[in-house]
mmCIF file of C-alpha atoms and ligand atoms in Angstrom:
data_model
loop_
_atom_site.group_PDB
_atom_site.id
_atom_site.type_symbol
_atom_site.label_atom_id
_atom_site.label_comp_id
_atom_site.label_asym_id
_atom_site.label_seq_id
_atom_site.Cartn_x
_atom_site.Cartn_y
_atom_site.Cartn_z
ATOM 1 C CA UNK D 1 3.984 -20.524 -3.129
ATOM 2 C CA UNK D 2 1.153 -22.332 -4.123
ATOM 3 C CA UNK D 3 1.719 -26.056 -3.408
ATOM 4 C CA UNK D 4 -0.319 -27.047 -7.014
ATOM 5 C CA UNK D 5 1.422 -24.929 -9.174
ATOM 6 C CA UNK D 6 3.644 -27.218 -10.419
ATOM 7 C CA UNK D 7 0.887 -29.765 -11.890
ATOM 8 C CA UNK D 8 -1.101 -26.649 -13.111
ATOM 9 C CA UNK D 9 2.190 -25.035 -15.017
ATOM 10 C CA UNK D 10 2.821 -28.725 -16.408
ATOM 11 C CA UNK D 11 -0.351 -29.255 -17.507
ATOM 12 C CA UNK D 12 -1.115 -25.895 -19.501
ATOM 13 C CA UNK D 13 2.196 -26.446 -20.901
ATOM 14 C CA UNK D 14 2.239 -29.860 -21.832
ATOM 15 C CA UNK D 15 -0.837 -29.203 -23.587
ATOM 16 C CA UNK D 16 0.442 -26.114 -25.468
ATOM 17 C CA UNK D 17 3.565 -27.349 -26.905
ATOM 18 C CA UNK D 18 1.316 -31.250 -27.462
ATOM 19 C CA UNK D 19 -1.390 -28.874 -29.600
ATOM 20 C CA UNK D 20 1.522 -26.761 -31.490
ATOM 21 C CA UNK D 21 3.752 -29.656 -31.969
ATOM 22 C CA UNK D 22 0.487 -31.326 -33.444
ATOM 23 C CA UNK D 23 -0.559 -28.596 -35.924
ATOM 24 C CA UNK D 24 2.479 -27.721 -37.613
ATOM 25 C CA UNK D 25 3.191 -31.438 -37.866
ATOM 26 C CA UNK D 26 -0.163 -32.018 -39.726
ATOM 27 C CA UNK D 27 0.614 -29.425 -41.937
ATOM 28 C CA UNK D 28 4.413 -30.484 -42.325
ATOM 29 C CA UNK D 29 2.670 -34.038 -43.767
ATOM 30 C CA UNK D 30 0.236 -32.233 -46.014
ATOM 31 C CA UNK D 31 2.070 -29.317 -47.174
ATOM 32 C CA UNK D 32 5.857 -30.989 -47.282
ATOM 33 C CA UNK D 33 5.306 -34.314 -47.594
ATOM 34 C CA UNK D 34 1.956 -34.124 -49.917
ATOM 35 C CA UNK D 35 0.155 -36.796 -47.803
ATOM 36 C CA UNK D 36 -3.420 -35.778 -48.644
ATOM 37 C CA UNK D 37 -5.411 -35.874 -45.811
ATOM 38 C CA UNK D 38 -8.896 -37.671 -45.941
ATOM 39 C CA UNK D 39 -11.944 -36.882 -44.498
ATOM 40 C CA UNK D 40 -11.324 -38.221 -41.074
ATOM 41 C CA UNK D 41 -8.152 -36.694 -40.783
ATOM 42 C CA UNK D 42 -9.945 -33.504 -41.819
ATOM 43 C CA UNK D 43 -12.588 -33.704 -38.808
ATOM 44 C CA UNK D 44 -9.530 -34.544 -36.171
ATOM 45 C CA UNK D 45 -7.963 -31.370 -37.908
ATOM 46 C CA UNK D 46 -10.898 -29.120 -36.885
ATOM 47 C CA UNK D 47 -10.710 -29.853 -33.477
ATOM 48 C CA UNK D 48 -6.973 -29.991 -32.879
ATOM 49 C CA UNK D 49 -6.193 -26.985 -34.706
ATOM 50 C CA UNK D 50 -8.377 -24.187 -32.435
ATOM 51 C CA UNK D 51 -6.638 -25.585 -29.535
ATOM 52 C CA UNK D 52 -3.195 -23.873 -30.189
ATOM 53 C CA UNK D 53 -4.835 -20.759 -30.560
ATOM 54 C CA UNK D 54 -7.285 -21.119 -27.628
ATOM 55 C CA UNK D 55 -4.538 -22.914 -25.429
ATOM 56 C CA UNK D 56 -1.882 -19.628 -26.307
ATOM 57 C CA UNK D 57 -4.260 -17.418 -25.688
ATOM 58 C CA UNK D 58 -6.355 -18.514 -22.672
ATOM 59 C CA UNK D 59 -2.750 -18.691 -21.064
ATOM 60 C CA UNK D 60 -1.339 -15.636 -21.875
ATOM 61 C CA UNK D 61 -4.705 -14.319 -20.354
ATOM 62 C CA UNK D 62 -4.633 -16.358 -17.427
ATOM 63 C CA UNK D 63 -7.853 -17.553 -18.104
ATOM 64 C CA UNK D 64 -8.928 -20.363 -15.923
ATOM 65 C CA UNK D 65 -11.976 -21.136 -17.514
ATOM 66 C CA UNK D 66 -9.708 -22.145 -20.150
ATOM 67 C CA UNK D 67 -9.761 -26.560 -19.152
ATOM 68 C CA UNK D 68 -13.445 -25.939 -19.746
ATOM 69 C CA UNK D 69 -12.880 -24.312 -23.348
ATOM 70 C CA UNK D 70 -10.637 -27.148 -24.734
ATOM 71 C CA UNK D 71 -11.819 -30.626 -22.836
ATOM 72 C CA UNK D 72 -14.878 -30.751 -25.520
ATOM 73 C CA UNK D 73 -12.526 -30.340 -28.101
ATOM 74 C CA UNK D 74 -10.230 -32.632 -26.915
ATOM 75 C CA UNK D 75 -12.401 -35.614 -25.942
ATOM 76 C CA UNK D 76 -14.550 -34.991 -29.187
ATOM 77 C CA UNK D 77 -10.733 -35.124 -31.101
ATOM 78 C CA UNK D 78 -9.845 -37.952 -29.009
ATOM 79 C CA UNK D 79 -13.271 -40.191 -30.164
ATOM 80 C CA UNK D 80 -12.232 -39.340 -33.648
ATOM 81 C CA UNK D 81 -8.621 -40.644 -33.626
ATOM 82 C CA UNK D 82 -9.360 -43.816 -32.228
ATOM 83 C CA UNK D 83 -12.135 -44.689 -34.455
ATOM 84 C CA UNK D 84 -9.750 -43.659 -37.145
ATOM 85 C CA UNK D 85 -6.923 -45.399 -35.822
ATOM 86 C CA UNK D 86 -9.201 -48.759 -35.238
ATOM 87 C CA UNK D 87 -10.283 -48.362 -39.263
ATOM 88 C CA UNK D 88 -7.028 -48.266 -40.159
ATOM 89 C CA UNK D 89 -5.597 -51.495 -37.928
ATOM 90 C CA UNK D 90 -8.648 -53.538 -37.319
ATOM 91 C CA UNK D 91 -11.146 -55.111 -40.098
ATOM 92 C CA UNK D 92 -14.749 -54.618 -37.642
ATOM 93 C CA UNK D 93 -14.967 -50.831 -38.514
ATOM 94 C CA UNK D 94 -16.836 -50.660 -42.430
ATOM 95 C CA UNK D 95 -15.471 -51.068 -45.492
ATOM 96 C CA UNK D 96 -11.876 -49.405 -46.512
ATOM 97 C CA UNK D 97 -13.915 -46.877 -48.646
ATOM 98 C CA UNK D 98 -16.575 -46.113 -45.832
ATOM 99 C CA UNK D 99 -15.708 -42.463 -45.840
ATOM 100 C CA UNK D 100 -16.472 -40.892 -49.570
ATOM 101 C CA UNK D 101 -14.770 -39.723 -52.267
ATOM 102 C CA UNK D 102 -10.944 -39.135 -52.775
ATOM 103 C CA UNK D 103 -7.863 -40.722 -50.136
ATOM 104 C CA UNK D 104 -10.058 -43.125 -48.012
ATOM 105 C CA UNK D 105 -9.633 -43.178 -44.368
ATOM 106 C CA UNK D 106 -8.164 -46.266 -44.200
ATOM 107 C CA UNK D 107 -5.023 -45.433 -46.452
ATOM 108 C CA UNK D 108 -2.000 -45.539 -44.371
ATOM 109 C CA UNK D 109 0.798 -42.743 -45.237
ATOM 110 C CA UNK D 110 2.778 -43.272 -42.218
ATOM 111 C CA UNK D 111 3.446 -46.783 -40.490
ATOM 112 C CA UNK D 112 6.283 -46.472 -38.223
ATOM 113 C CA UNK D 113 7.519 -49.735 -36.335
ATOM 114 C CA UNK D 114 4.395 -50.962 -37.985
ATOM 115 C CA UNK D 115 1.681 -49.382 -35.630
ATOM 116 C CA UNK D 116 2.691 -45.288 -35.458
ATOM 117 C CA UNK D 117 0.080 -44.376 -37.678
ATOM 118 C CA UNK D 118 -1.250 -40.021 -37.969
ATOM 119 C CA UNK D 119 -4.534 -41.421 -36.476
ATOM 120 C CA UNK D 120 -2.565 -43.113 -33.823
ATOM 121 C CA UNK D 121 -0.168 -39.650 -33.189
ATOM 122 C CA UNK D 122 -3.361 -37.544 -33.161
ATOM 123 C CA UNK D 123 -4.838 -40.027 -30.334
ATOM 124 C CA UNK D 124 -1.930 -39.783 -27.954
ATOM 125 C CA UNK D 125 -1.933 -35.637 -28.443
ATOM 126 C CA UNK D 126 -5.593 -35.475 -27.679
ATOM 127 C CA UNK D 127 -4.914 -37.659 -24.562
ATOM 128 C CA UNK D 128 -2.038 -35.359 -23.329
ATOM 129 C CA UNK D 129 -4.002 -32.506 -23.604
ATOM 130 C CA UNK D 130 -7.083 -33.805 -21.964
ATOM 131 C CA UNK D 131 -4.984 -34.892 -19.186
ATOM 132 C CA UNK D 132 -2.940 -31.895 -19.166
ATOM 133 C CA UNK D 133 -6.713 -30.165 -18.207
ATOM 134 C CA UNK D 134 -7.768 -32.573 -16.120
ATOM 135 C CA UNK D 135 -4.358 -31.582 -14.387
ATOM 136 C CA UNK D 136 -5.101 -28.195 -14.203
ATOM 137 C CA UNK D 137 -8.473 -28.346 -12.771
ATOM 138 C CA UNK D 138 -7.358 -30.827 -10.343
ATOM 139 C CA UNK D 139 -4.753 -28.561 -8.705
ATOM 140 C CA UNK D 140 -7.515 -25.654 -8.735
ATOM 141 C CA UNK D 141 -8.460 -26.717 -5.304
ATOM 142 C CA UNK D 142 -9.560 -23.608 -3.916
ATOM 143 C CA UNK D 143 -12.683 -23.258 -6.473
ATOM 144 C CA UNK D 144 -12.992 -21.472 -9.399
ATOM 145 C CA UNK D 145 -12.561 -18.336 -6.673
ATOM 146 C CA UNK D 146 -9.745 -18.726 -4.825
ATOM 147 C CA UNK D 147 -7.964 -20.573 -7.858
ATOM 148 C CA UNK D 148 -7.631 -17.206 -10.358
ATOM 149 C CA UNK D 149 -5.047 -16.193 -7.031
ATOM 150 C CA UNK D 150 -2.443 -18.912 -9.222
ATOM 151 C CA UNK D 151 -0.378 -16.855 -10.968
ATOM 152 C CA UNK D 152 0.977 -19.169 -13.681
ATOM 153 C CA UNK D 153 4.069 -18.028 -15.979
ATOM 154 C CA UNK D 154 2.812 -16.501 -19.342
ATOM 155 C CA UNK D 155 6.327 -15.704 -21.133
ATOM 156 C CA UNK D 156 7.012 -19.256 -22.096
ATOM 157 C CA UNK D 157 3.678 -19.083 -24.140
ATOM 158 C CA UNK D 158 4.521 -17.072 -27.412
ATOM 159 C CA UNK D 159 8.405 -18.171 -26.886
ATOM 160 C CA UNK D 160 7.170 -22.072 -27.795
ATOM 161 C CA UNK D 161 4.582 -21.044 -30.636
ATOM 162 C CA UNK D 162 7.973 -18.970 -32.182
ATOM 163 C CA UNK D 163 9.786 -22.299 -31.950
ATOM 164 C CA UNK D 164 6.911 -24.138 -33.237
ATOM 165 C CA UNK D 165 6.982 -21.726 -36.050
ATOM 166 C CA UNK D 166 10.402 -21.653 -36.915
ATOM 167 C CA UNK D 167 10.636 -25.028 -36.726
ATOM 168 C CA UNK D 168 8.207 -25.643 -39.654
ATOM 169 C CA UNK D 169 9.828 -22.784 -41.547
ATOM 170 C CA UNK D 170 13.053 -24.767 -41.049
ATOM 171 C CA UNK D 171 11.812 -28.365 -42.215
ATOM 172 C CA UNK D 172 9.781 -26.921 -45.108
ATOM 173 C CA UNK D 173 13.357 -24.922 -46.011
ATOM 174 C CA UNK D 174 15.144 -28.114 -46.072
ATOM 175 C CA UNK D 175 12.459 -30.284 -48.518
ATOM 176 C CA UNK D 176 12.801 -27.204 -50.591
ATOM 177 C CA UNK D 177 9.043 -25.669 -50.304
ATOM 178 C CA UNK D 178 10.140 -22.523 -49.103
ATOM 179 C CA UNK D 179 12.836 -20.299 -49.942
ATOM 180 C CA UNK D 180 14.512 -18.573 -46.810
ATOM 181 C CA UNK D 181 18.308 -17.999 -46.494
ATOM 182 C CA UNK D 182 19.181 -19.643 -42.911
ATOM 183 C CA UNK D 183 21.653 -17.808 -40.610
ATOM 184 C CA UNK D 184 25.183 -19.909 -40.978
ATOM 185 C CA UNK D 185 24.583 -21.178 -37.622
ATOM 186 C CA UNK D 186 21.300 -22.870 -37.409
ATOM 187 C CA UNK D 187 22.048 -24.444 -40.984
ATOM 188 C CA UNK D 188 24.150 -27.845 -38.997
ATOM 189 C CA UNK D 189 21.057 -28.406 -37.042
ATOM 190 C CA UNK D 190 18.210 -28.596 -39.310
ATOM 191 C CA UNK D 191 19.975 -30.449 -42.193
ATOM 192 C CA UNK D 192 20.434 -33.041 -39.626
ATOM 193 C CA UNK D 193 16.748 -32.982 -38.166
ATOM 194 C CA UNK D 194 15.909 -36.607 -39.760
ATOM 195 C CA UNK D 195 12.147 -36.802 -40.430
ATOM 196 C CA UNK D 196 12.205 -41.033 -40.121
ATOM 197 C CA UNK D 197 11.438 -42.029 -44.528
ATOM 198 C CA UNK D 198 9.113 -43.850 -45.861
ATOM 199 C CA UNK D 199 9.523 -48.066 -46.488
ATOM 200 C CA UNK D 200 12.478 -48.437 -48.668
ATOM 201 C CA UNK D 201 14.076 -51.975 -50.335
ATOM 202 C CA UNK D 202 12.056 -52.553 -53.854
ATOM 203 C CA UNK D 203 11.938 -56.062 -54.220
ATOM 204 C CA UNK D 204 12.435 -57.167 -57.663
ATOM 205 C CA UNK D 205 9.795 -60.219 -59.204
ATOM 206 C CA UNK D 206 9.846 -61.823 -62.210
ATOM 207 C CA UNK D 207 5.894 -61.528 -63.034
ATOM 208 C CA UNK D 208 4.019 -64.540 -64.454
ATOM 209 C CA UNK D 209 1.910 -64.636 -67.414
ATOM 210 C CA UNK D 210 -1.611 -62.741 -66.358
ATOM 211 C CA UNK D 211 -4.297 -65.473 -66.569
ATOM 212 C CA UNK D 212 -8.427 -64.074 -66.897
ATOM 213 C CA UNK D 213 -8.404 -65.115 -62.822
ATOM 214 C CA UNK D 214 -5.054 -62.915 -61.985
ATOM 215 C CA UNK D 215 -6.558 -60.217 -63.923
ATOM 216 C CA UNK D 216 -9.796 -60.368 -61.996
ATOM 217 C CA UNK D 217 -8.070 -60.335 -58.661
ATOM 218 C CA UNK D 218 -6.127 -57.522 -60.060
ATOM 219 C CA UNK D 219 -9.098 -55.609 -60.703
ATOM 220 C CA UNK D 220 -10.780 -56.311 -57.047
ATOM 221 C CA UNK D 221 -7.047 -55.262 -55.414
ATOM 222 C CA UNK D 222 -7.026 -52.570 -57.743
ATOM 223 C CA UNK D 223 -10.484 -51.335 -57.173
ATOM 224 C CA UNK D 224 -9.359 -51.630 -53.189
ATOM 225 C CA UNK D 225 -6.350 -50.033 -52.784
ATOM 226 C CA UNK D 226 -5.395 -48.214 -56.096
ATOM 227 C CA UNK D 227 -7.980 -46.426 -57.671
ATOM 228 C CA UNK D 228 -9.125 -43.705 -54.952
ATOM 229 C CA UNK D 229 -6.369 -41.785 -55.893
ATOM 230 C CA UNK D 230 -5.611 -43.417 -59.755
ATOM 231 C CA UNK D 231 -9.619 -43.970 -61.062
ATOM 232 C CA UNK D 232 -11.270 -46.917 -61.803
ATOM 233 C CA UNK D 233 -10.180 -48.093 -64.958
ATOM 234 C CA UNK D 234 -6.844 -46.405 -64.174
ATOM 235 C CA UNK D 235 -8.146 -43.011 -65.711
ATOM 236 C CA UNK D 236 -6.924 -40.700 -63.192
ATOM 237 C CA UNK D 237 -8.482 -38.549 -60.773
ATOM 238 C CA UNK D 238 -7.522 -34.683 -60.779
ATOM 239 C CA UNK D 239 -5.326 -33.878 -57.540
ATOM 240 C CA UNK D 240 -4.911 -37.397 -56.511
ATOM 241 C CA UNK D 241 -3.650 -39.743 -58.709
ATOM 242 C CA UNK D 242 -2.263 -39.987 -62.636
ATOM 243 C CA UNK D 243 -3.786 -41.827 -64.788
ATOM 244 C CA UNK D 244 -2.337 -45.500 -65.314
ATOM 245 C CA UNK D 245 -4.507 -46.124 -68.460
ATOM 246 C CA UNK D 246 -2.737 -45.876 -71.702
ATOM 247 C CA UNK D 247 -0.038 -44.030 -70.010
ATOM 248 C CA UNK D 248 3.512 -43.797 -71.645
ATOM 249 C CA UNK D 249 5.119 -42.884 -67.784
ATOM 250 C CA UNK D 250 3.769 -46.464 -66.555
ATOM 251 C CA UNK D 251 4.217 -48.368 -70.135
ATOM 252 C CA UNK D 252 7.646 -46.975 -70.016
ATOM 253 C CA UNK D 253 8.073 -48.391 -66.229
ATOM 254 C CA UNK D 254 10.159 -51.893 -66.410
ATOM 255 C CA UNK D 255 8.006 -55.219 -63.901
ATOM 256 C CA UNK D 256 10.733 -53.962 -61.297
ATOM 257 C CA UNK D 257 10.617 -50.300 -61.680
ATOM 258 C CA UNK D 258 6.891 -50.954 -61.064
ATOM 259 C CA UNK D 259 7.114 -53.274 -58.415
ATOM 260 C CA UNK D 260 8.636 -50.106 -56.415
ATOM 261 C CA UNK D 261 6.626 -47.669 -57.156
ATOM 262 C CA UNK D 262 3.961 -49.788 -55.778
ATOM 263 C CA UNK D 263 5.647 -51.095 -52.658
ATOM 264 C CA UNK D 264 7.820 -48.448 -51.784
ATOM 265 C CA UNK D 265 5.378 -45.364 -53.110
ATOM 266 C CA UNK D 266 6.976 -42.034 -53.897
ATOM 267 C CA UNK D 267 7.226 -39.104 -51.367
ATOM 268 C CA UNK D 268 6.373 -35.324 -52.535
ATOM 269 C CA UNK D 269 9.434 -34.187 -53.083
ATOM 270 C CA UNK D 270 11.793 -37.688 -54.641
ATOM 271 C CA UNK D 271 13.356 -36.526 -57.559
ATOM 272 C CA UNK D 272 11.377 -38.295 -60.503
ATOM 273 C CA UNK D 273 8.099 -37.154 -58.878
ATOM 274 C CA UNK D 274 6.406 -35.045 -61.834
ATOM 275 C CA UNK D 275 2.932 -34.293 -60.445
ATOM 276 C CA UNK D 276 4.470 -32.795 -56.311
ATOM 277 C CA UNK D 277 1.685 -35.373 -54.716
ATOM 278 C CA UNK D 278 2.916 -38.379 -52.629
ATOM 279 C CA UNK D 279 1.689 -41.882 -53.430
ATOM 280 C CA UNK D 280 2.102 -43.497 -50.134
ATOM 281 C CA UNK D 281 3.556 -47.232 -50.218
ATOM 282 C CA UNK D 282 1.579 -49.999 -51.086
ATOM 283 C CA UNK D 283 -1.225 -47.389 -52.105
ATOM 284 C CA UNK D 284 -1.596 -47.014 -48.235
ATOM 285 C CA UNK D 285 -2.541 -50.831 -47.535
ATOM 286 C CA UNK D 286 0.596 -52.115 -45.528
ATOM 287 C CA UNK D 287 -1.250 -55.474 -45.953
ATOM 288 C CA UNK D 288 -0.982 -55.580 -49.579
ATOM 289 C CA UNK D 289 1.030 -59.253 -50.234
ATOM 290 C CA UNK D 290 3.765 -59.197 -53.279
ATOM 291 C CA UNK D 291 1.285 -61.534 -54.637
ATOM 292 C CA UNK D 292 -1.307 -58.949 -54.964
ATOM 293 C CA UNK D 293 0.584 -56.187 -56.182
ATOM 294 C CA UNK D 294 2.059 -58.545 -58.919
ATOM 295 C CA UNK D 295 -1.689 -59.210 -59.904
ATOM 296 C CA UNK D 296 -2.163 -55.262 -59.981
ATOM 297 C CA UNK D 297 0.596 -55.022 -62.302
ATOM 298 C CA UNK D 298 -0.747 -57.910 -64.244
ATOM 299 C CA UNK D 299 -3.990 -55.668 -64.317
ATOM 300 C CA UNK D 300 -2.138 -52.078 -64.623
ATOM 301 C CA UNK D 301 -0.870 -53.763 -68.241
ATOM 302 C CA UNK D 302 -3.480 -55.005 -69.390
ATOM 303 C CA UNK D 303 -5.097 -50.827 -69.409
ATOM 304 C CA UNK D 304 -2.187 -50.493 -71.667
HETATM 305 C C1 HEC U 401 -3.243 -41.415 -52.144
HETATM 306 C C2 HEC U 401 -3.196 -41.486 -53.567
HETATM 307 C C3 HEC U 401 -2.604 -42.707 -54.254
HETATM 308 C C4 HEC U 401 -2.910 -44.031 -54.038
HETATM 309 C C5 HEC U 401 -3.888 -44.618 -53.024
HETATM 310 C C6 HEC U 401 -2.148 -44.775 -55.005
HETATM 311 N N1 HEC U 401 -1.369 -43.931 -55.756
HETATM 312 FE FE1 HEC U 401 -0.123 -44.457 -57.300
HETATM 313 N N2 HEC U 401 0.437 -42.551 -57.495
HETATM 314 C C7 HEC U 401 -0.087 -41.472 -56.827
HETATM 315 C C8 HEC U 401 0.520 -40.270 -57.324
HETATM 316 C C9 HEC U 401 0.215 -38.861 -56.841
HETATM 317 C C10 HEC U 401 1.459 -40.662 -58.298
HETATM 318 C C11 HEC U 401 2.352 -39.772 -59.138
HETATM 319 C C12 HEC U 401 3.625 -39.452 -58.420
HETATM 320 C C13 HEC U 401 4.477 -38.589 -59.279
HETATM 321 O O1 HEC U 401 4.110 -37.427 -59.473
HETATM 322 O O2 HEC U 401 5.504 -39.051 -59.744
HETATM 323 C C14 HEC U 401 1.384 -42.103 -58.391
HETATM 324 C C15 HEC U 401 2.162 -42.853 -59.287
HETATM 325 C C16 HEC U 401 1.965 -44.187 -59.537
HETATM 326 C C17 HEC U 401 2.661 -44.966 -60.552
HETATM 327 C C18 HEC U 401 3.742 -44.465 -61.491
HETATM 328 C C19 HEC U 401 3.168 -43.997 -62.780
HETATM 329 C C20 HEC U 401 3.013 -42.521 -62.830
HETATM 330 O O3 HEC U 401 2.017 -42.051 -63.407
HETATM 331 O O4 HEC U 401 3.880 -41.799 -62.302
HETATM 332 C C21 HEC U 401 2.155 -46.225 -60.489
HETATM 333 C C22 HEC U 401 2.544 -47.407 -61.362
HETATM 334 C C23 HEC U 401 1.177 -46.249 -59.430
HETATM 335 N N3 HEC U 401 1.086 -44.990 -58.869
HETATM 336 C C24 HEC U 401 0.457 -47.357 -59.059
HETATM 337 C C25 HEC U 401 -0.394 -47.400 -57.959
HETATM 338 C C26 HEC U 401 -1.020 -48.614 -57.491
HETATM 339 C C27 HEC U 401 -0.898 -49.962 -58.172
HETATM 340 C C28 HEC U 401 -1.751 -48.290 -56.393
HETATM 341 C C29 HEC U 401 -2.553 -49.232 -55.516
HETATM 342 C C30 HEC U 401 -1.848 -50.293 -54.894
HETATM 343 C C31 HEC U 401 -1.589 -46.852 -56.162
HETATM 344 N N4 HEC U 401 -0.751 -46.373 -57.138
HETATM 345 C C32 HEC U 401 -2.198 -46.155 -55.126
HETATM 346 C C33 HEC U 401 -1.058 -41.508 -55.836
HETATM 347 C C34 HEC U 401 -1.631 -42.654 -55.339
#
C-alpha cells in the first residue's frame, strides 16, 4: 500500500464532488431561483464548469496528468472570484456598473450572514480544488513514472456525479420547475432539504411628501441600483426587469406593499411573481438605507 494514497484519493475527490457540487448549484440559482447571472459570474462559469467533466473523466481514466489539466482553470477561476467578490464588498474596484449591459456585477442575489456571497462560494470551490491538485501532485513522489503505479479508486466517480444529478432533479422538483413523480420514500427528505431564503421582515414607512431634491436623489439611487434590470426612466428592459413607468402593477402597489418589494425582492418562484425572474432584495445593493429606497419610491411615483 502506497503510503500517499490517502492525500491523493482525498484530493481527486474533494475536488470532484467541490466542482459538481459547484455546477449544479450555479445552475440551481439560475435555473430555480432565476438569479440572472452577470457577466462575471458568466466568466467564473466557464472555467468551473469543464472541471466536472475533466475531473470525472481524468479519474475514471486514471489520468495523472490530470492536476496539470485543471490547476489553470482553477487558479484562472480563482483570480476571477475574488475580484468579483472584492467588487461586490469593497468600494476600490470601479464603478457598480463597470461590467456592461444587463445585472451588473456588483448586484448581490445572495448575502448570507452578510458576507456568503456566489462570488465568495465560487472562491472557496476554486481554492479546494486547487489544493485538492496541489495534493495530488504532492503525494506523486515517485515522478510522473513511478506515480501512474497508484491505483486510485474509480467507482466512487460516476456514483457522486448520479447524486449530484439527482440532487438537482430533486430541488428543481420541489420549486416546481420540473415535473417528476418521486418514489414515496425519498419524498420526506427533499421536502425538508431547506435552501436558506432570501431577507424577509418588510418594514412598513409612512413616506414623506417628495420634494425636487428627494426626487433627484431618487433618480441617482435609481439610476444605481434599479434600472439595470427596470430601464432608465423605469421603461423596462426585456428579460430583466418590468417596466415601473406608467405601470398599473406598481400604481396599484400600496407605500408598504412597495417598500417590500424593494427591500425584501421577490424570488422566481413566490406566488404573485408574474414575469418567473427574481428581483433580488434591495435591487442587489444590501447597502441601500430605508432612506434611499423611500426616495426611489418617491421617484418610482412620480413615472406614474
Ligand atoms: C436583477 C434585476 C432587478 C433589479 C436590479 C431590480 N429589480 Fe425590481 N423587479 C425585477 C423583476 C424581474 C421584477 C418582476 C417580478 C415579478 O415577476 O413579479 C421586479 C419587480 C419590481 C417591482 C414590482 C412591480 C412589478 O412590475 O412587478 C418594483 C416596485 C420593483 N421591482 C422595484 C425595483 C427597485 C426600486 C429596484 C432598485 C432598488 C429594483 N426593482 C431592482 C428585477 C429587478
Amino acid at each position: 500500500m502506497n503510503p500517499s494514497r490517502f492525500s491523493t484519493k482525498l484530493g481527486l475527490y474533494g475536488a470532484l464532488i467541490t466542482a459538481w457540487v459547484a455546477t449544479m448549484g450555479s445552475l440551481y440559482f439560475s435555473e430555480v431561483s432565476g438569479f440572472a447571472p452577470c457577466t462575471l459570474c458568466w466568466y467564473q462559469r466557464i472555467l468551473m464548469y469543464p472541471l466536472a467533466g475533466l475531473l470525472t473523466l481524468g479519474i475514471m481514466r486514471r489520468d495523472h496528468h490530470l492536476p496539470h489539466l485543471v490547476l489553470p482553470f482553477s487558479l484562472l477561476g480563482q483570480g476571477v472570484s475574488v475580484y468579483h467578490f472584492l467588487l461586490q464588498k469593497t468600494p476600490y474596484l470601479g464603478s457598480p456598473s463597470s461590467c456592461g449591459i444587463g445585472v451588473t456585477c456588483s448586484t448581490v442575489w445572495i448575502n448570507w450572514f452578510g458576507i456568503v456571497t456566489i462570488p465568495l462560494l465560487a472562491m472557496v470551490g476554486f481554492m479546494i480544488i486547487t489544493t485538492g491538485m496541489l495534493f495530488v501532485i504532492a503525494s506523486e513522489t515517485g515522478g510522473p513514472g513511478k506515480a501512474s503505479a497508484i491505483q486510485w479508486p474509480r467507482w466512487p466517480a460516476p456514483l457522486i456525479v448520479i447524486i449530484a444529478l439527482a440532487l438537482y432533479t430533486a430541488g428543481a422538483a420541489r420549486a416546481g420547475k420540473v415535473q417528476v413523480s418521486l418514489p414515496e420514500f425519498v419524498r420526506p427528505f427533499v421536502y425538508e432539504l431547506q435552501i436558506p431564503g432570501l431577507s424577509t421582515g418588510p418594514t412598513a414607512t409612512p413616506l414623506p411628501t417628495a420634494t425636487p431634491t428627494s426626487l433627484e436623489r431618487g433618480a441617482a439611487y435609481y439610476s444605481q441600483a434599479c434600472a439595470s434590470c427596470h430601464g432608465e426612466n423605469g421603461v423596462g428592459v426585456e428579460g430583466l426587469g418590468t417596466a415601473l413607468a406608467n405601470s398599473p402593477q406598481t400604481s396599484g402597489l400600496t407605500e408598504s406593499e412597495m417598500f417590500a418589494i424593494i427591500r425584501d425582492g421577490r424570488a422566481a418562484d413566490a406566488p404573485d411573481n408574474r414575469t418567473g425572474i427574481a428581483m433580488p432584495p434591495s435591487g442587489g445593493q444590501p447597502d441601500l438605507t430605508d432612506e434611499q429606497i423611500v426616495d426611489i419610491i418617491l421617484y418610482i411615483q412620480s413615472l406614474q
